[in-house]
Each structure stands twice: as structure tokens, then as C-alpha cells.
Amino acid sequence: MAQAQSPAWSPAVMFPRPSTLSGPYTSDTLAAYWQAAYAQATVRRQRVLKTVLTLGGGAGLQASEILSVSAAENVRQHPHDDRLWVIVLPDRTVPVRIDYAPVLADLCERYPTGRLIGRVSRKVNDPMGAMLEGIEFPVHLPPLRCRRLRITWMARVLNDDVRISEFQRVSGTASAKSLEGLTPHIPVRADASEYLFKAAGINAEA
């Protein structure tokens, strides 16, 4: 049996075809979106943008889901650990990222009934576009897209070593294409050979 000599036998990771998914937003871009949210000229616009960022970037919800979430019907805290907030949807329960939980708590306190995002018009072809209409962003920022916020959330969750079965349960997606598209945004562990030990069922620190 051949014996490995060094981690050099681990080939470079190659992605044979480019992904059609947009990459996650950078932390700087997200910070700029949040600055824009607090700088909006009206309370309504602040509410809309905070809700979109919180439910999209903090829970990976799709646009239609963001438009329907209410504090009374969908938002819950863990009964034994108040750090954990979840969004209860018809098909899944989604944990909210810890850094988004304070904003979600504030939104729920301010708007305990009705949709968190506010009144939604169903008479337009693009309800989310209508909600975001008039919201001002710095010209250097990329367009705000709910799908890209969701991708950003997905990448963060997968970077926290959540198993694929668990990820699909909270994300509501079973698409192999989506997982493949996210792969370039999930970095290899700092120790380039660590994943080999994990895949072999070996505790590298033992």
C-alpha cells in the first residue's frame, strides 16, 4: 500500500465550469447597505430596508417569503435560549443569524402585528420592487437583490460546518446546482489536509 508523503498529494480544487449564481455580498457591501437603511429619509423606507436585509441576509428568505412574514405568526424565540430566533414558515423553520437577531427583535417590538415589511400591494407585477422603490442607495453599491442576500446567507451557513441534510432543511432547497454554485465561496480549511482527515473519520488532533 502506497503511503502518503505530504499534503502535496492533495490536488488544487478546480471548478470545471463557471457558476451562474451571483457571488455573496461582501461584508463591506452589507455594512454599506445597513448604513443606507438607517439613513433613509422616512420611517417607512427604513422599515422596508431593515426587514429585507434582516430576513434576506439573516435568514435567507426568498422575496415572496420576506413580503409575508409577521412577528405574531412567524417569529419565535427558543424557549430555553433567547439568543436563538427562528422564522417559522409553512415548509421549514429557519434560524436567524445571531448578528441579525437584535434588529429582528427591534422590528418585532415596533411592529407586533401585520407584515414586518409593512403594507404590501398585490396589484403590481413585482411587489418587492414596488416596496424598494424610492429607497436611496449610494451610487457605488451593487443593486440589492433578495436572491443574492439569500446566497450570502447560504454561504455563511455552509461555512459554519452545517451538514448538507441540515442545510437543505433550513434553506428549503434541494438543488444540487445551487450547492455546486456555492462551492467556490466555501473556502478550504486553513490546514489544507484537514478535510482529508475529516472525510476519513479521523480526529487529526488525537
Short mmCIF file of C-alpha atoms in Angstrom, two decimals:
data_model
loop_
_atom_site.label_atom_id
_atom_site.label_comp_id
_atom_site.label_asym_id
_atom_site.label_seq_id
_atom_site.Cartn_x
_atom_site.Cartn_y
_atom_site.Cartn_z
CA MET A 1 0.00 0.00 0.00
CA ALA A 2 1.40 3.36 -1.01
CA GLN A 3 1.91 5.79 1.85
CA ALA A 4 1.27 9.49 1.54
CA GLN A 5 4.41 11.55 1.84
CA SER A 6 2.99 15.04 2.35
CA PRO A 7 -0.15 17.16 1.90
CA ALA A 8 1.22 17.94 -1.56
CA TRP A 9 -0.75 14.99 -2.93
CA SER A 10 -3.91 16.97 -2.43
CA PRO A 11 -4.60 18.46 -5.89
CA ALA A 12 -5.77 22.01 -6.34
CA VAL A 13 -9.53 22.36 -6.30
CA MET A 14 -10.84 23.06 -9.78
CA PHE A 15 -14.31 24.15 -10.75
CA PRO A 16 -14.84 22.92 -14.30
CA ARG A 17 -17.49 25.39 -15.34
CA PRO A 18 -18.36 28.85 -14.06
CA SER A 19 -21.37 29.18 -11.82
CA THR A 20 -24.38 31.13 -12.99
CA LEU A 21 -25.07 32.19 -9.40
CA SER A 22 -24.06 35.64 -8.28
CA GLY A 23 -21.46 35.57 -5.53
CA PRO A 24 -22.27 36.53 -1.94
CA TYR A 25 -22.21 40.19 -0.98
CA THR A 26 -19.00 41.21 0.75
CA SER A 27 -19.04 42.28 4.38
CA ASP A 28 -18.22 45.84 3.31
CA THR A 29 -21.17 45.91 0.92
CA LEU A 30 -23.53 44.60 3.59
CA ALA A 31 -22.26 47.21 6.05
CA ALA A 32 -22.94 49.91 3.46
CA TYR A 33 -26.48 48.60 2.94
CA TRP A 34 -27.08 48.82 6.68
CA GLN A 35 -25.74 52.37 6.76
CA ALA A 36 -28.17 53.17 3.97
CA ALA A 37 -31.03 51.59 5.92
CA TYR A 38 -30.51 53.87 8.91
CA ALA A 39 -30.02 56.90 6.66
CA GLN A 40 -33.33 56.62 4.78
CA ALA A 41 -35.43 59.77 4.85
CA THR A 42 -38.63 58.15 6.15
CA VAL A 43 -39.51 55.59 8.81
CA ARG A 44 -41.31 53.50 6.18
CA ARG A 45 -38.21 53.23 3.99
CA GLN A 46 -36.06 52.38 7.00
CA ARG A 47 -38.54 49.67 7.96
CA VAL A 48 -38.61 48.15 4.47
CA LEU A 49 -34.85 48.06 4.02
CA LYS A 50 -34.14 46.74 7.52
CA THR A 51 -36.70 43.98 7.01
CA VAL A 52 -35.28 42.96 3.64
CA LEU A 53 -31.72 42.90 4.97
CA THR A 54 -32.69 41.02 8.14
CA LEU A 55 -34.88 38.35 6.58
CA GLY A 56 -32.85 38.03 3.39
CA GLY A 57 -29.32 38.26 4.78
CA GLY A 58 -30.07 36.90 8.24
CA ALA A 59 -32.41 34.04 7.36
CA GLY A 60 -32.04 33.50 3.62
CA LEU A 61 -35.72 34.05 2.88
CA GLN A 62 -36.94 34.48 -0.67
CA ALA A 63 -38.64 37.70 -1.76
CA SER A 64 -42.16 36.26 -1.53
CA GLU A 65 -41.43 34.99 1.98
CA ILE A 66 -40.00 38.31 3.13
CA LEU A 67 -43.18 40.02 1.98
CA SER A 68 -45.39 37.73 4.08
CA VAL A 69 -43.55 37.34 7.41
CA SER A 70 -45.22 38.79 10.50
CA ALA A 71 -43.95 38.90 14.07
CA ALA A 72 -47.10 37.35 15.52
CA GLU A 73 -47.39 34.46 13.08
CA ASN A 74 -43.85 33.60 12.04
CA VAL A 75 -41.20 34.79 14.51
CA ARG A 76 -40.28 32.76 17.59
CA GLN A 77 -37.54 32.64 20.23
CA HIS A 78 -36.09 29.39 21.54
CA PRO A 79 -37.80 28.62 24.88
CA HIS A 80 -34.52 27.78 26.63
CA ASP A 81 -32.00 30.05 24.86
CA ASP A 82 -33.16 33.52 23.92
CA ARG A 83 -30.19 34.02 21.59
CA LEU A 84 -31.87 31.80 19.02
CA TRP A 85 -34.60 33.37 16.90
CA VAL A 86 -36.35 31.43 14.16
CA ILE A 87 -38.72 32.16 11.30
CA VAL A 88 -41.45 29.53 11.13
CA LEU A 89 -42.62 29.05 7.53
CA PRO A 90 -45.11 26.53 6.12
CA ASP A 91 -42.33 24.29 4.79
CA ARG A 92 -39.47 24.85 7.23
CA THR A 93 -38.12 26.58 10.33
CA VAL A 94 -35.21 28.93 9.64
CA PRO A 95 -32.69 30.03 12.30
CA VAL A 96 -31.76 33.71 12.18
CA ARG A 97 -28.05 34.52 12.19
CA ILE A 98 -27.02 35.80 15.60
CA ASP A 99 -25.75 39.15 14.31
CA TYR A 100 -29.17 39.88 12.78
CA ALA A 101 -31.22 38.88 15.82
CA PRO A 102 -31.12 42.28 17.59
CA VAL A 103 -32.57 44.06 14.55
CA LEU A 104 -35.24 41.38 14.18
CA ALA A 105 -36.15 41.77 17.85
CA ASP A 106 -36.47 45.53 17.39
CA LEU A 107 -38.65 45.13 14.29
CA CYS A 108 -40.93 42.70 16.12
CA GLU A 109 -41.27 45.07 19.06
CA ARG A 110 -42.10 48.00 16.79
CA TYR A 111 -44.43 46.05 14.51
CA PRO A 112 -46.00 43.21 16.55
CA THR A 113 -48.91 42.72 14.14
CA GLY A 114 -49.15 42.76 10.38
CA ARG A 115 -46.33 42.17 7.97
CA LEU A 116 -42.90 43.18 9.26
CA ILE A 117 -42.15 44.90 5.97
CA GLY A 118 -45.35 46.92 6.06
CA ARG A 119 -48.32 47.12 3.74
CA VAL A 120 -47.72 45.21 0.51
CA SER A 121 -49.54 45.97 -2.74
CA ARG A 122 -50.62 42.85 -4.61
CA LYS A 123 -51.78 44.87 -7.63
CA VAL A 124 -48.30 45.15 -9.16
CA ASN A 125 -46.26 42.57 -11.05
CA ASP A 126 -43.23 42.99 -8.78
CA PRO A 127 -44.34 43.60 -5.18
CA MET A 128 -40.78 43.57 -3.81
CA GLY A 129 -39.63 46.01 -6.47
CA ALA A 130 -42.51 48.28 -5.53
CA MET A 131 -41.55 48.08 -1.84
CA LEU A 132 -37.94 49.03 -2.61
CA GLU A 133 -38.92 51.81 -4.99
CA GLY A 134 -37.74 55.17 -3.72
CA ILE A 135 -35.16 53.75 -1.33
CA GLU A 136 -31.86 55.56 -1.82
CA PHE A 137 -28.52 53.78 -2.08
CA PRO A 138 -25.01 55.17 -2.58
CA VAL A 139 -24.16 55.05 -6.28
CA HIS A 140 -21.13 52.80 -5.72
CA LEU A 141 -23.19 49.93 -4.29
CA PRO A 142 -24.31 47.00 -6.44
CA PRO A 143 -28.08 46.51 -6.85
CA LEU A 144 -29.78 45.00 -3.83
CA ARG A 145 -31.24 41.62 -4.78
CA CYS A 146 -33.10 39.26 -2.44
CA ARG A 147 -31.66 36.28 -4.28
CA ARG A 148 -28.13 37.50 -3.66
CA LEU A 149 -28.87 38.13 0.02
CA ARG A 150 -30.08 34.53 0.19
CA ILE A 151 -26.87 33.31 -1.46
CA THR A 152 -24.86 35.32 1.07
CA TRP A 153 -26.76 33.66 3.91
CA MET A 154 -26.29 30.22 2.36
CA ALA A 155 -22.53 30.68 2.12
CA ARG A 156 -22.31 31.77 5.76
CA VAL A 157 -24.34 28.80 6.97
CA LEU A 158 -22.25 26.32 4.99
CA ASN A 159 -19.06 27.91 6.31
CA ASP A 160 -20.25 27.00 9.81
CA ASP A 161 -19.97 23.27 9.06
CA VAL A 162 -23.70 22.63 8.86
CA ARG A 163 -24.35 19.26 7.21
CA ILE A 164 -25.97 19.17 3.77
CA SER A 165 -29.11 17.48 5.10
CA GLU A 166 -29.43 20.16 7.80
CA PHE A 167 -28.70 22.93 5.30
CA GLN A 168 -31.43 21.72 2.96
CA ARG A 169 -33.85 21.54 5.87
CA VAL A 170 -33.35 25.18 6.90
CA SER A 171 -32.84 26.63 3.42
CA GLY A 172 -35.72 24.88 1.72
CA THR A 173 -33.58 23.97 -1.27
CA ALA A 174 -32.61 20.56 -2.57
CA SER A 175 -30.95 21.85 -5.71
CA ALA A 176 -27.59 20.25 -6.48
CA LYS A 177 -26.97 23.12 -8.88
CA SER A 178 -27.29 25.65 -6.06
CA LEU A 179 -24.84 23.71 -3.91
CA GLU A 180 -22.40 23.42 -6.80
CA GLY A 181 -22.65 27.15 -7.44
CA LEU A 182 -21.87 27.92 -3.80
CA THR A 183 -18.76 25.72 -3.72
CA PRO A 184 -16.29 28.42 -4.88
CA HIS A 185 -17.46 30.59 -1.96
CA ILE A 186 -16.81 27.97 0.74
CA PRO A 187 -13.06 28.13 1.43
CA VAL A 188 -10.94 25.07 2.12
CA ARG A 189 -9.89 24.82 5.76
CA ALA A 190 -6.74 26.67 6.80
CA ASP A 191 -4.92 23.36 7.14
CA ALA A 192 -5.16 22.10 3.57
CA SER A 193 -5.19 18.45 4.65
CA GLU A 194 -7.71 18.76 7.49
CA TYR A 195 -10.69 17.91 5.32
CA LEU A 196 -8.98 14.66 4.28
CA PHE A 197 -8.79 13.54 7.92
CA LYS A 198 -12.43 14.54 8.47
CA ALA A 199 -13.56 12.65 5.37
CA ALA A 200 -11.67 9.59 6.64
CA GLY A 201 -13.33 9.79 10.06
CA ILE A 202 -10.03 10.59 11.78
CA ASN A 203 -9.58 13.13 14.55
CA ALA A 204 -6.49 14.98 13.33
CA GLU A 205 -5.83 16.35 16.83
CA ALA A 206 -5.87 12.95 18.55
#
